[in-house]
Amino acid sequence: MADQNVQAGSPSGQMDGQTSGRTAADAIISVRHLSKSFGKHEVLKDIDFNVFKGDVTTVIGASGSGKSTLLRCINLLETPSSGQILYHGQDVMGRHVDAAGYRSHVGMVFQSFNLFYNKNVLDNCMVGQIRVLKRSKQQAYEEAIKYLGKVGMLPYVKAKPRQLSGGQKQRVAIARALAMNPEVLLFDEPTSALDPEMVGEVLDVMSALAKEGMTMIVVTHEMAFARQVSTQVVYMNDGVICESGTPDQIFGNPQSEKTKDFLARFLKR
Amino acid sequence: MEQFVKLGSDMASLWSKYGGTYMGGIWRTLILASVGTAIGCLIGFLCGIVQTIPVSRNDSVVKKVILKIVQVILRIYVEVFRGTPMILQAVFIFYGLPYFTNNSIQFEGKWLVSILVVSINTGAYMTESMRGGIISVDPGQTEGAMAIGMTHFQTMTSVVLPQAIRNIMPQIGNNFIINVKDTSVMFIIGFTDFFAVHKSVVGATFTYFPSAAIEMIGYLTMTLLASWLLRFLEKRMDGKSDYELVAVDQLTLPAGVYHVNAKKSEKDMNPDERAALQKDAQSRIEDRSGKEAR
């Protein structure tokens, strides 16, 4: 059911030509019947959704609704209890699948940045390219400089993470993920740990990325961002996908009572 | 006061006669303690790393079983060598190996066996320190590394171990200082370290107190130097506390820049710029609240 919702919710404007032909088989990431329990506590229940190339999927919902767990399952930082995650049709939880190799194609940006404290800004963006992608130092340097420049952090290449502000750290974290040339970028509440004045600089970078056609899954509480930037909005409640569709459908004309309640509570603030 | 003068002259005469012997003892103590601590750290690093290897769902049964067995053996090693006095360990190894091998293994000199005992004893402590150092590194660091596709080995060598080793530097220092003092128990197998020199000197001269005073000063000098050296090393590892801003060269930006306001501190601006910035900020605030109200 959720599957159909997502289909219906695929972007209609800019991608009309492709929309009709898009089936689950074309999806970059396809989540099927995913469930996750911590002990007896069931955090995710039978989640289904697809992410296609160029999609910006925002996942919204109250705290504790399983949004972050969903994202962490997609990147295999948590092991799902049951269900499948397909990457170009291949189950990434299979016995012979190289989890590290898969993760190098799916970047992740964390709420708490997780920059490597023992390395400066430049090395943070280079180490993965050199050790995982086996790029030469020169090539890694050029890529790192390119993306650090894009996020406006080029002057700080020599700084250590502890010397940066939260917004700056998050921009470096985005550059670090981009330097790996991932196919999909996952954002786990990237602005939730930031001071309000720094939220804007990170959202600006993310909007620009979306405009360039980056495929992204964003867990966020920034409703304005979700509405403007995403092609698909997923509202989660209590471990299930309650409703999904285009931003206009979800924000303009929500069908479910729960979605209406949630949005009303949020927009009132 | 007189006693102090007398003590001073007694120490001076002792030193003039036995200075070389004392220095030889200091030298042997320092070498034994540093080599023992270094090898012990190496043992500890390796064992600590093995103790923290995670088991993933996809690992084969063989790997899981072998890892478990190795971890249990290391655990026993740590408990045995942490839980018995080093003086006994020295006796055990020095006399035990010839005993069990019908004298086919004997220790020629005292150096080898002394270094062996100090190393494995320090290794037992360092295993636990290293394990603690590794698990104390923020789990977010591991997640960050895994998220860019690093394997456990790459994560450890590039991210976790450098931080873990920095964090346990004070404990390495602790172990070294403890070893400088505790290697004195090696007299039990006849190793003539700094303290053994004291015993042989007072055996000949009966100047117990002046010799003990020399020993005190000697040990304190060694340990103070050691802790100063370690502090220096820690500072070196931390690197500089400031950093240079690198001038942005437009040529390095062929890909264009995402729109983030260049950071210029407000006090460096002229009034016009400041007003413009405030106006910009105000419009952004209105923009955002306008959007949210919709």
Coordinates of C-alpha atoms in Angstrom, one line a residue:
Chain A
M1 CA 0.0 0.0 0.0
A2 CA 2.8 2.3 0.9
D3 CA 4.4 1.3 -2.3
Q4 CA 1.6 2.6 -4.3
N5 CA 1.5 5.8 -2.3
V6 CA 5.1 6.4 -3.2
Q7 CA 4.4 5.7 -6.8
A8 CA 1.6 8.2 -6.8
G9 CA 3.8 10.6 -5.0
S10 CA 6.7 10.6 -7.5
P11 CA 7.5 14.0 -8.8
S12 CA 5.1 14.9 -11.6
G13 CA 6.5 18.2 -12.8
Q14 CA 10.1 17.9 -13.8
M15 CA 10.3 14.2 -14.5
D16 CA 7.1 13.5 -16.4
G17 CA 8.8 11.5 -19.0
Q18 CA 10.2 9.0 -16.6
T19 CA 7.5 8.8 -14.1
S20 CA 5.2 6.5 -16.0
G21 CA 7.9 3.9 -16.6
R22 CA 9.2 3.9 -13.1
T23 CA 8.8 0.6 -11.3
A24 CA 10.4 -0.8 -8.1
A25 CA 13.0 -2.5 -10.3
D26 CA 14.4 0.9 -11.4
A27 CA 14.8 2.1 -7.8
I28 CA 18.3 2.8 -6.5
I29 CA 17.1 1.8 -3.0
S30 CA 14.0 -0.3 -2.4
V31 CA 13.0 -1.0 1.1
R32 CA 10.6 -4.0 1.4
H33 CA 8.7 -5.1 4.5
L34 CA 11.4 -3.8 6.7
S35 CA 11.0 -4.4 10.5
K36 CA 13.4 -3.6 13.3
S37 CA 13.0 -4.5 17.0
F38 CA 15.2 -3.6 19.9
G39 CA 14.3 -6.5 22.3
K40 CA 10.5 -6.5 22.6
H41 CA 10.2 -2.9 21.4
E42 CA 9.3 -2.8 17.7
V43 CA 10.6 0.4 16.3
L44 CA 9.9 -0.2 12.6
K45 CA 6.9 -2.2 11.3
D46 CA 6.7 -3.5 7.8
I47 CA 8.2 -0.4 6.0
D48 CA 8.0 -0.2 2.2
F49 CA 9.3 2.5 0.0
N50 CA 11.4 3.2 -3.1
V51 CA 14.0 5.8 -3.8
F52 CA 14.6 6.7 -7.5
K53 CA 17.5 8.6 -9.0
G54 CA 17.1 12.3 -8.4
D55 CA 14.5 11.9 -5.7
V56 CA 14.8 14.0 -2.6
T57 CA 12.8 12.1 0.0
T58 CA 12.2 13.7 3.3
V59 CA 11.1 11.7 6.2
I60 CA 9.1 13.6 8.8
G61 CA 7.4 12.6 12.0
A62 CA 7.5 13.0 15.8
S63 CA 10.6 12.0 17.8
G64 CA 10.7 8.3 18.5
S65 CA 8.6 7.4 15.4
G66 CA 11.5 5.4 13.9
K67 CA 12.8 7.9 11.3
S68 CA 16.4 7.7 12.3
T69 CA 16.3 4.0 12.8
L70 CA 15.0 3.6 9.3
L71 CA 17.9 5.6 7.9
R72 CA 20.4 3.7 10.0
C73 CA 18.9 0.4 8.7
I74 CA 19.3 1.6 5.1
N75 CA 23.0 2.2 5.8
L76 CA 23.2 -1.1 7.7
L77 CA 24.4 0.7 10.8
E78 CA 21.6 -1.2 12.4
T79 CA 20.8 -4.7 11.3
P80 CA 17.1 -5.0 10.4
S81 CA 15.1 -7.7 12.1
S82 CA 13.3 -8.8 9.0
G83 CA 12.6 -7.6 5.5
Q84 CA 14.8 -6.6 2.6
I85 CA 16.8 -3.6 1.5
L86 CA 17.5 -3.8 -2.2
Y87 CA 20.3 -1.7 -3.8
H88 CA 19.8 -1.8 -7.6
G89 CA 17.7 -4.9 -7.0
Q90 CA 20.3 -6.7 -4.9
D91 CA 19.7 -7.6 -1.3
V92 CA 22.4 -5.8 0.7
M93 CA 21.9 -8.1 3.7
G94 CA 22.8 -11.2 1.8
R95 CA 25.6 -13.4 3.1
H96 CA 28.1 -12.6 0.4
V97 CA 27.4 -8.9 0.1
D98 CA 30.2 -6.6 1.2
A99 CA 28.6 -4.2 3.6
A100 CA 31.5 -1.8 3.6
G101 CA 31.5 -1.6 -0.2
Y102 CA 27.7 -0.9 -0.2
R103 CA 28.1 1.8 2.4
S104 CA 30.8 3.6 0.2
H105 CA 28.0 4.1 -2.4
V106 CA 25.5 5.4 0.2
G107 CA 26.8 8.4 2.1
M108 CA 25.5 9.4 5.4
V109 CA 25.5 12.7 7.3
F110 CA 24.9 12.5 11.0
Q111 CA 23.1 14.7 13.5
S112 CA 26.3 14.8 15.6
F113 CA 28.6 15.3 12.6
N114 CA 31.0 12.5 13.5
L115 CA 34.0 14.1 11.9
F116 CA 37.3 12.4 12.8
Y117 CA 38.7 14.3 15.7
N118 CA 42.3 13.1 14.9
K119 CA 42.3 14.6 11.4
N120 CA 42.0 18.1 10.1
V121 CA 39.3 19.2 7.7
L122 CA 41.2 18.2 4.5
D123 CA 42.2 14.8 5.8
N124 CA 38.7 14.1 6.9
C125 CA 37.6 14.5 3.3
M126 CA 40.6 12.6 1.9
V127 CA 41.0 9.5 4.1
G128 CA 38.0 7.6 2.8
Q129 CA 38.9 8.3 -0.8
I130 CA 42.4 7.0 -0.3
R131 CA 41.7 4.0 1.9
V132 CA 38.3 2.9 0.5
L133 CA 38.2 4.0 -3.1
K134 CA 42.0 3.6 -3.5
R135 CA 42.4 7.0 -5.1
S136 CA 45.8 8.5 -5.4
K137 CA 46.7 11.3 -3.0
Q138 CA 46.6 13.9 -5.7
Q139 CA 43.2 12.8 -7.0
A140 CA 41.8 12.6 -3.4
Y141 CA 43.1 16.1 -2.7
E142 CA 41.5 17.6 -5.8
E143 CA 38.1 16.0 -5.0
A144 CA 38.3 17.1 -1.4
I145 CA 39.2 20.7 -2.4
K146 CA 36.4 20.7 -4.9
Y147 CA 33.7 19.7 -2.4
L148 CA 35.1 21.7 0.5
G149 CA 35.0 24.7 -1.9
K150 CA 31.4 24.0 -2.7
V151 CA 30.3 24.0 0.9
G152 CA 32.3 27.1 1.6
M153 CA 34.8 25.5 3.9
L154 CA 38.0 25.9 1.8
P155 CA 39.6 28.5 4.1
Y156 CA 39.4 26.0 7.0
V157 CA 41.2 23.0 5.4
K158 CA 43.9 23.1 8.1
A159 CA 41.5 23.4 11.1
K160 CA 40.8 20.5 13.4
P161 CA 37.1 19.6 13.9
R162 CA 37.2 20.8 17.5
Q163 CA 38.1 24.3 16.3
L164 CA 34.9 24.7 14.1
S165 CA 31.4 25.7 14.9
G166 CA 28.5 23.2 14.5
G167 CA 27.4 24.5 11.1
Q168 CA 30.9 24.5 9.8
K169 CA 31.4 20.9 11.1
Q170 CA 28.2 19.8 9.4
R171 CA 29.3 21.4 6.1
V172 CA 32.6 19.6 6.3
A173 CA 30.7 16.3 7.0
I174 CA 28.6 16.9 3.9
A175 CA 31.8 17.5 1.8
R176 CA 33.3 14.4 3.3
A177 CA 30.3 12.4 2.2
L178 CA 30.2 14.0 -1.3
A179 CA 33.9 13.4 -1.9
M180 CA 33.1 9.7 -2.0
N181 CA 30.9 10.4 -5.0
P182 CA 28.0 8.4 -3.4
E183 CA 24.9 7.5 -5.4
V184 CA 22.6 8.4 -2.5
L185 CA 23.1 10.6 0.5
L186 CA 21.3 10.0 3.7
F187 CA 20.9 12.9 6.2
D188 CA 20.0 12.0 9.7
E189 CA 18.5 15.2 11.3
P190 CA 21.5 17.2 10.0
T191 CA 20.4 20.5 11.6
S192 CA 18.9 19.3 14.9
A193 CA 22.1 19.7 16.9
L194 CA 22.8 23.2 15.5
D195 CA 22.1 26.7 16.9
P196 CA 19.2 28.3 15.0
E197 CA 21.5 30.8 13.3
M198 CA 23.6 27.9 11.8
V199 CA 20.6 25.9 10.5
G200 CA 20.3 28.1 7.4
E201 CA 23.9 27.6 6.1
V202 CA 23.5 23.8 6.2
L203 CA 20.0 23.9 4.6
D204 CA 21.4 26.2 1.9
V205 CA 24.0 23.6 1.0
M206 CA 21.5 20.8 1.0
S207 CA 19.1 22.7 -1.2
A208 CA 21.8 23.4 -3.7
L209 CA 22.7 19.7 -3.7
A210 CA 19.1 18.8 -4.4
K211 CA 19.0 21.3 -7.3
E212 CA 22.0 19.5 -8.8
G213 CA 20.1 16.3 -8.9
M214 CA 21.6 14.5 -5.9
T215 CA 19.5 11.6 -4.7
M216 CA 18.9 12.2 -1.0
I217 CA 16.9 10.8 1.9
V218 CA 16.5 13.4 4.6
V219 CA 15.2 12.9 8.1
T220 CA 14.3 16.3 9.3
H221 CA 12.2 18.5 11.5
E222 CA 12.6 21.5 9.1
M223 CA 9.1 21.5 7.5
A224 CA 9.8 24.5 5.3
F225 CA 12.8 22.7 3.8
A226 CA 10.8 19.5 3.4
R227 CA 8.1 21.4 1.6
Q228 CA 10.4 23.4 -0.7
V229 CA 13.1 20.9 -1.6
S230 CA 11.7 17.4 -1.5
T231 CA 10.1 15.4 -4.3
Q232 CA 8.6 12.9 -1.9
V233 CA 7.5 13.3 1.7
V234 CA 7.1 10.3 4.0
Y235 CA 5.3 10.9 7.3
M236 CA 6.1 8.3 9.9
N237 CA 4.2 7.6 13.0
D238 CA 4.9 4.9 15.6
G239 CA 7.1 2.8 13.3
V240 CA 4.9 2.7 10.2
I241 CA 4.7 4.9 7.2
C242 CA 1.4 6.7 7.8
E243 CA 1.3 8.7 4.6
S244 CA 3.6 9.6 1.8
G245 CA 3.3 11.7 -1.3
T246 CA 4.4 14.9 -2.9
P247 CA 5.1 17.9 -0.6
D248 CA 1.9 19.5 -1.9
Q249 CA -0.2 16.4 -1.1
I250 CA 1.3 16.0 2.4
F251 CA 1.4 19.6 3.4
G252 CA -1.4 21.0 1.4
N253 CA -4.0 18.2 1.5
P254 CA -3.0 15.5 4.1
Q255 CA -5.4 12.5 4.0
S256 CA -4.7 10.9 7.4
E257 CA -5.9 12.4 10.6
K258 CA -2.6 11.6 12.2
T259 CA -0.7 13.6 9.6
K260 CA -3.1 16.5 10.0
D261 CA -2.6 16.5 13.8
F262 CA 1.2 16.3 13.4
L263 CA 1.4 19.1 10.9
A264 CA -1.0 21.3 12.9
R265 CA 1.1 20.9 16.0
F266 CA 4.2 21.7 14.0
L267 CA 3.1 24.7 12.1
K268 CA 1.5 26.3 15.1
R269 CA 4.9 26.8 16.7
Chain B
M1 CA 71.3 21.4 60.6
E2 CA 74.5 19.7 61.4
Q3 CA 73.0 16.4 60.4
F4 CA 72.2 17.7 57.0
V5 CA 75.8 18.8 56.5
K6 CA 76.9 15.4 57.7
L7 CA 74.5 13.7 55.4
G8 CA 75.7 15.8 52.5
S9 CA 79.3 15.0 53.1
D10 CA 78.6 11.3 53.6
M11 CA 76.6 11.2 50.3
A12 CA 79.4 13.1 48.5
S13 CA 82.1 10.6 49.7
L14 CA 79.8 7.7 48.8
W15 CA 79.3 9.1 45.4
S16 CA 82.9 9.9 44.8
K17 CA 83.7 6.2 45.6
Y18 CA 80.7 4.4 44.1
G19 CA 79.4 7.0 41.6
G20 CA 80.1 4.8 38.6
T21 CA 78.4 1.9 40.3
Y22 CA 75.3 3.9 41.0
M23 CA 75.2 5.3 37.5
G24 CA 75.5 1.8 36.1
G25 CA 72.5 0.8 38.2
I26 CA 70.5 3.8 37.0
W27 CA 71.4 2.9 33.4
R28 CA 70.4 -0.7 33.7
T29 CA 67.1 0.3 35.5
L30 CA 66.3 2.8 32.7
I31 CA 67.0 0.3 29.9
L32 CA 65.0 -2.5 31.6
A33 CA 62.1 -0.2 32.3
S34 CA 62.0 1.4 28.9
V35 CA 62.5 -1.8 26.8
G36 CA 60.0 -3.7 29.1
T37 CA 57.4 -0.9 28.8
A38 CA 57.9 -0.6 25.0
I39 CA 57.5 -4.3 24.4
G40 CA 54.7 -4.5 27.0
C41 CA 52.8 -1.7 25.2
L42 CA 53.2 -3.6 21.9
I43 CA 51.8 -6.7 23.5
G44 CA 49.0 -4.7 25.1
F45 CA 48.1 -2.9 21.9
L46 CA 47.8 -6.2 20.0
C47 CA 45.9 -8.0 22.7
G48 CA 43.6 -5.0 23.3
I49 CA 42.8 -4.8 19.6
V50 CA 42.0 -8.5 19.4
Q51 CA 39.8 -8.2 22.5
T52 CA 37.7 -5.6 20.7
I53 CA 37.2 -7.2 17.3
P54 CA 33.4 -7.2 16.7
V55 CA 31.6 -10.3 15.4
S56 CA 29.2 -9.6 12.6
R57 CA 26.2 -11.7 11.6
N58 CA 27.8 -12.6 8.3
D59 CA 31.0 -14.0 9.8
S60 CA 31.7 -17.7 9.3
V61 CA 31.3 -20.0 12.4
V62 CA 35.0 -21.0 12.2
K63 CA 36.1 -17.4 12.5
K64 CA 33.7 -16.8 15.4
V65 CA 35.0 -19.9 17.3
I66 CA 38.6 -19.1 16.8
L67 CA 38.2 -15.5 17.8
K68 CA 36.3 -16.6 20.9
I69 CA 39.1 -19.1 21.9
V70 CA 41.8 -16.5 21.4
Q71 CA 39.9 -13.9 23.4
V72 CA 39.5 -16.4 26.3
I73 CA 43.2 -17.2 26.2
L74 CA 44.1 -13.5 26.3
R75 CA 41.7 -13.0 29.1
I76 CA 43.4 -15.7 31.2
Y77 CA 46.8 -14.2 30.4
V78 CA 45.6 -10.8 31.7
E79 CA 44.1 -12.2 34.8
V80 CA 47.1 -14.3 35.7
F81 CA 49.8 -11.7 35.1
R82 CA 47.8 -8.8 36.7
G83 CA 46.8 -10.9 39.7
T84 CA 50.3 -12.2 40.8
P85 CA 53.3 -10.2 42.0
M86 CA 56.0 -9.5 39.5
I87 CA 58.6 -10.8 41.9
L88 CA 57.0 -14.2 41.8
Q89 CA 56.6 -14.1 38.1
A90 CA 60.3 -13.6 37.8
V91 CA 61.0 -16.5 40.0
F92 CA 58.5 -18.7 38.2
I93 CA 59.9 -18.1 34.8
F94 CA 63.6 -18.0 35.8
Y95 CA 63.5 -21.3 37.7
G96 CA 60.3 -22.7 36.2
L97 CA 61.5 -23.1 32.6
P98 CA 64.7 -25.1 33.4
Y99 CA 62.6 -27.2 35.9
F100 CA 60.0 -28.2 33.3
T101 CA 62.5 -28.7 30.5
N102 CA 65.0 -30.7 32.4
N103 CA 67.5 -27.8 32.2
S104 CA 67.4 -27.8 28.4
I105 CA 66.2 -24.2 28.5
Q106 CA 68.3 -22.1 30.8
F107 CA 68.7 -18.3 30.9
E108 CA 72.3 -17.4 30.1
G109 CA 72.2 -13.8 31.3
K110 CA 69.7 -12.0 33.5
W111 CA 68.8 -9.4 30.9
L112 CA 66.7 -11.6 28.7
V113 CA 64.6 -13.0 31.5
S114 CA 64.2 -9.6 33.2
I115 CA 63.0 -8.0 30.0
L116 CA 60.7 -10.9 29.4
V117 CA 59.1 -10.7 32.8
V118 CA 58.6 -6.9 32.8
S119 CA 57.2 -7.0 29.2
I120 CA 54.6 -9.6 29.8
N121 CA 53.6 -8.1 33.1
T122 CA 53.2 -4.6 31.5
G123 CA 51.5 -6.2 28.6
A124 CA 48.8 -7.6 30.8
Y125 CA 48.0 -4.2 32.2
M126 CA 48.3 -2.5 28.8
T127 CA 45.8 -4.9 27.3
E128 CA 43.2 -3.6 29.6
S129 CA 44.2 0.0 29.1
M130 CA 44.1 -0.4 25.4
R131 CA 40.7 -2.1 25.5
G132 CA 39.5 0.8 27.7
G133 CA 41.1 3.3 25.3
I134 CA 39.3 1.7 22.3
I135 CA 35.9 1.5 23.8
S136 CA 36.2 5.1 25.2
V137 CA 36.4 6.5 21.7
D138 CA 33.1 8.0 20.7
P139 CA 31.0 5.4 18.9
G140 CA 30.1 8.1 16.4
Q141 CA 33.7 8.0 15.2
T142 CA 33.3 4.4 14.2
E143 CA 29.9 5.1 12.6
G144 CA 31.3 8.0 10.7
A145 CA 34.1 5.8 9.3
M146 CA 31.8 2.9 8.5
A147 CA 29.4 5.2 6.8
I148 CA 32.1 6.1 4.2
G149 CA 32.6 2.4 3.6
M150 CA 35.6 1.7 5.8
T151 CA 36.1 -1.9 7.0
H152 CA 36.8 -2.6 10.7
F153 CA 40.5 -2.7 10.0
Q154 CA 40.5 0.6 8.1
T155 CA 38.4 2.2 10.8
M156 CA 40.7 1.0 13.5
T157 CA 44.0 2.1 11.9
S158 CA 42.8 5.5 10.5
V159 CA 40.4 6.7 13.1
V160 CA 40.0 4.8 16.4
L161 CA 43.6 3.7 17.3
P162 CA 45.2 7.2 16.9
Q163 CA 42.5 8.5 19.3
A164 CA 42.7 5.5 21.6
I165 CA 46.5 5.7 21.9
R166 CA 46.4 9.4 22.5
N167 CA 43.8 8.8 25.3
I168 CA 45.9 6.2 27.0
M169 CA 49.2 8.1 26.9
P170 CA 48.8 9.0 30.6
Q171 CA 48.5 5.3 31.4
I172 CA 51.5 4.4 29.3
G173 CA 53.4 7.0 31.4
N174 CA 52.0 5.5 34.6
N175 CA 53.2 2.1 33.5
F176 CA 56.7 3.4 32.7
I177 CA 57.1 5.1 36.1
I178 CA 55.8 2.0 37.9
N179 CA 58.3 -0.1 35.9
V180 CA 61.2 2.3 36.8
K181 CA 60.5 1.6 40.5
D182 CA 59.2 -2.0 40.4
T183 CA 62.1 -3.4 38.3
S184 CA 63.9 -3.4 41.7
V185 CA 62.2 -6.7 42.4
M186 CA 64.5 -8.3 39.8
F187 CA 67.2 -8.6 42.5
I188 CA 65.4 -11.9 43.3
I189 CA 67.0 -13.4 40.2
G190 CA 70.2 -11.5 40.6
F191 CA 69.6 -8.6 38.2
T192 CA 71.7 -5.7 39.4
D193 CA 69.5 -2.7 38.9
F194 CA 69.8 0.7 40.7
F195 CA 68.3 -0.7 44.0
A196 CA 70.6 -3.8 43.9
V197 CA 73.5 -1.3 43.8
H198 CA 72.3 0.1 47.1
K199 CA 72.3 -3.3 48.7
S200 CA 75.9 -4.1 47.5
V201 CA 77.2 -0.7 48.5
V202 CA 75.8 -0.8 52.0
G203 CA 77.0 -4.3 52.3
A204 CA 80.5 -3.0 51.9
T205 CA 80.2 0.4 53.7
F206 CA 77.3 0.1 56.2
T207 CA 76.2 3.7 55.2
Y208 CA 72.5 2.8 55.0
F209 CA 70.9 6.2 55.2
P210 CA 73.2 8.2 52.9
S211 CA 73.0 5.5 50.3
A212 CA 69.2 5.4 50.6
A213 CA 69.1 9.2 50.2
I214 CA 71.1 8.8 47.0
E215 CA 68.7 6.2 45.8
M216 CA 65.7 8.4 46.6
I217 CA 67.1 11.3 44.6
G218 CA 68.1 8.9 41.8
Y219 CA 64.7 7.4 41.4
L220 CA 62.9 10.7 41.7
T221 CA 65.1 12.2 39.0
M222 CA 64.3 9.3 36.7
T223 CA 60.5 9.5 37.3
L224 CA 60.3 13.3 37.1
L225 CA 62.2 13.3 33.8
A226 CA 59.9 10.5 32.5
S227 CA 56.8 12.4 33.4
W228 CA 58.1 15.6 31.8
L229 CA 59.0 13.7 28.7
L230 CA 55.5 12.2 28.5
R231 CA 53.8 15.5 28.9
F232 CA 55.9 16.9 26.1
L233 CA 55.0 13.9 23.9
E234 CA 51.3 14.4 24.6
K235 CA 51.5 18.1 23.6
R236 CA 53.2 17.1 20.4
M237 CA 50.5 14.6 19.6
D238 CA 47.7 17.2 20.2
G239 CA 49.3 19.5 17.7
K240 CA 48.9 23.2 17.5
S241 CA 45.9 24.8 19.2
D242 CA 45.4 27.4 16.4
Y243 CA 45.2 27.0 12.6
E244 CA 45.8 29.2 9.6
L245 CA 43.0 30.3 7.3
V246 CA 43.9 29.4 3.7
A247 CA 43.2 32.2 1.2
V248 CA 40.5 31.1 -1.2
D249 CA 41.9 30.9 -4.7
Q250 CA 39.2 31.3 -7.3
L251 CA 41.1 29.0 -9.6
T252 CA 40.6 26.1 -7.2
L253 CA 36.8 26.5 -7.4
P254 CA 35.9 25.4 -10.9
A255 CA 32.7 23.7 -9.6
G256 CA 31.2 26.8 -8.1
V257 CA 30.3 27.6 -4.6
Y258 CA 27.1 26.8 -2.7
H259 CA 25.7 30.0 -1.2
V260 CA 27.1 30.3 2.2
N261 CA 28.0 33.7 3.4
A262 CA 31.7 34.1 3.6
K263 CA 32.6 34.4 7.2
K264 CA 34.0 37.8 8.0
S265 CA 33.9 38.7 11.6
E266 CA 31.5 41.6 12.2
K267 CA 34.0 43.9 13.9
D268 CA 36.2 43.9 10.7
M269 CA 33.4 45.3 8.7
N270 CA 32.7 48.9 7.9
P271 CA 29.3 50.3 8.9
D272 CA 27.8 49.8 5.4
E273 CA 28.7 46.2 5.3
R274 CA 27.4 45.6 8.7
A275 CA 24.1 47.3 7.8
A276 CA 23.9 45.2 4.7
L277 CA 24.5 42.0 6.6
Q278 CA 21.8 42.9 9.1
K279 CA 19.4 43.7 6.4
D280 CA 20.2 40.4 4.7
A281 CA 19.6 38.5 7.9
Q282 CA 16.4 40.3 8.6
S283 CA 15.1 39.5 5.1
R284 CA 16.1 35.8 5.6
I285 CA 14.2 35.7 8.9
E286 CA 11.1 37.2 7.3
D287 CA 11.5 34.9 4.4
R288 CA 11.6 31.8 6.7
S289 CA 8.8 32.8 9.0
G290 CA 6.7 33.7 5.9
K291 CA 7.3 30.3 4.5
E292 CA 6.5 28.6 7.8
A293 CA 3.3 30.5 8.2
R294 CA 2.1 29.3 4.9

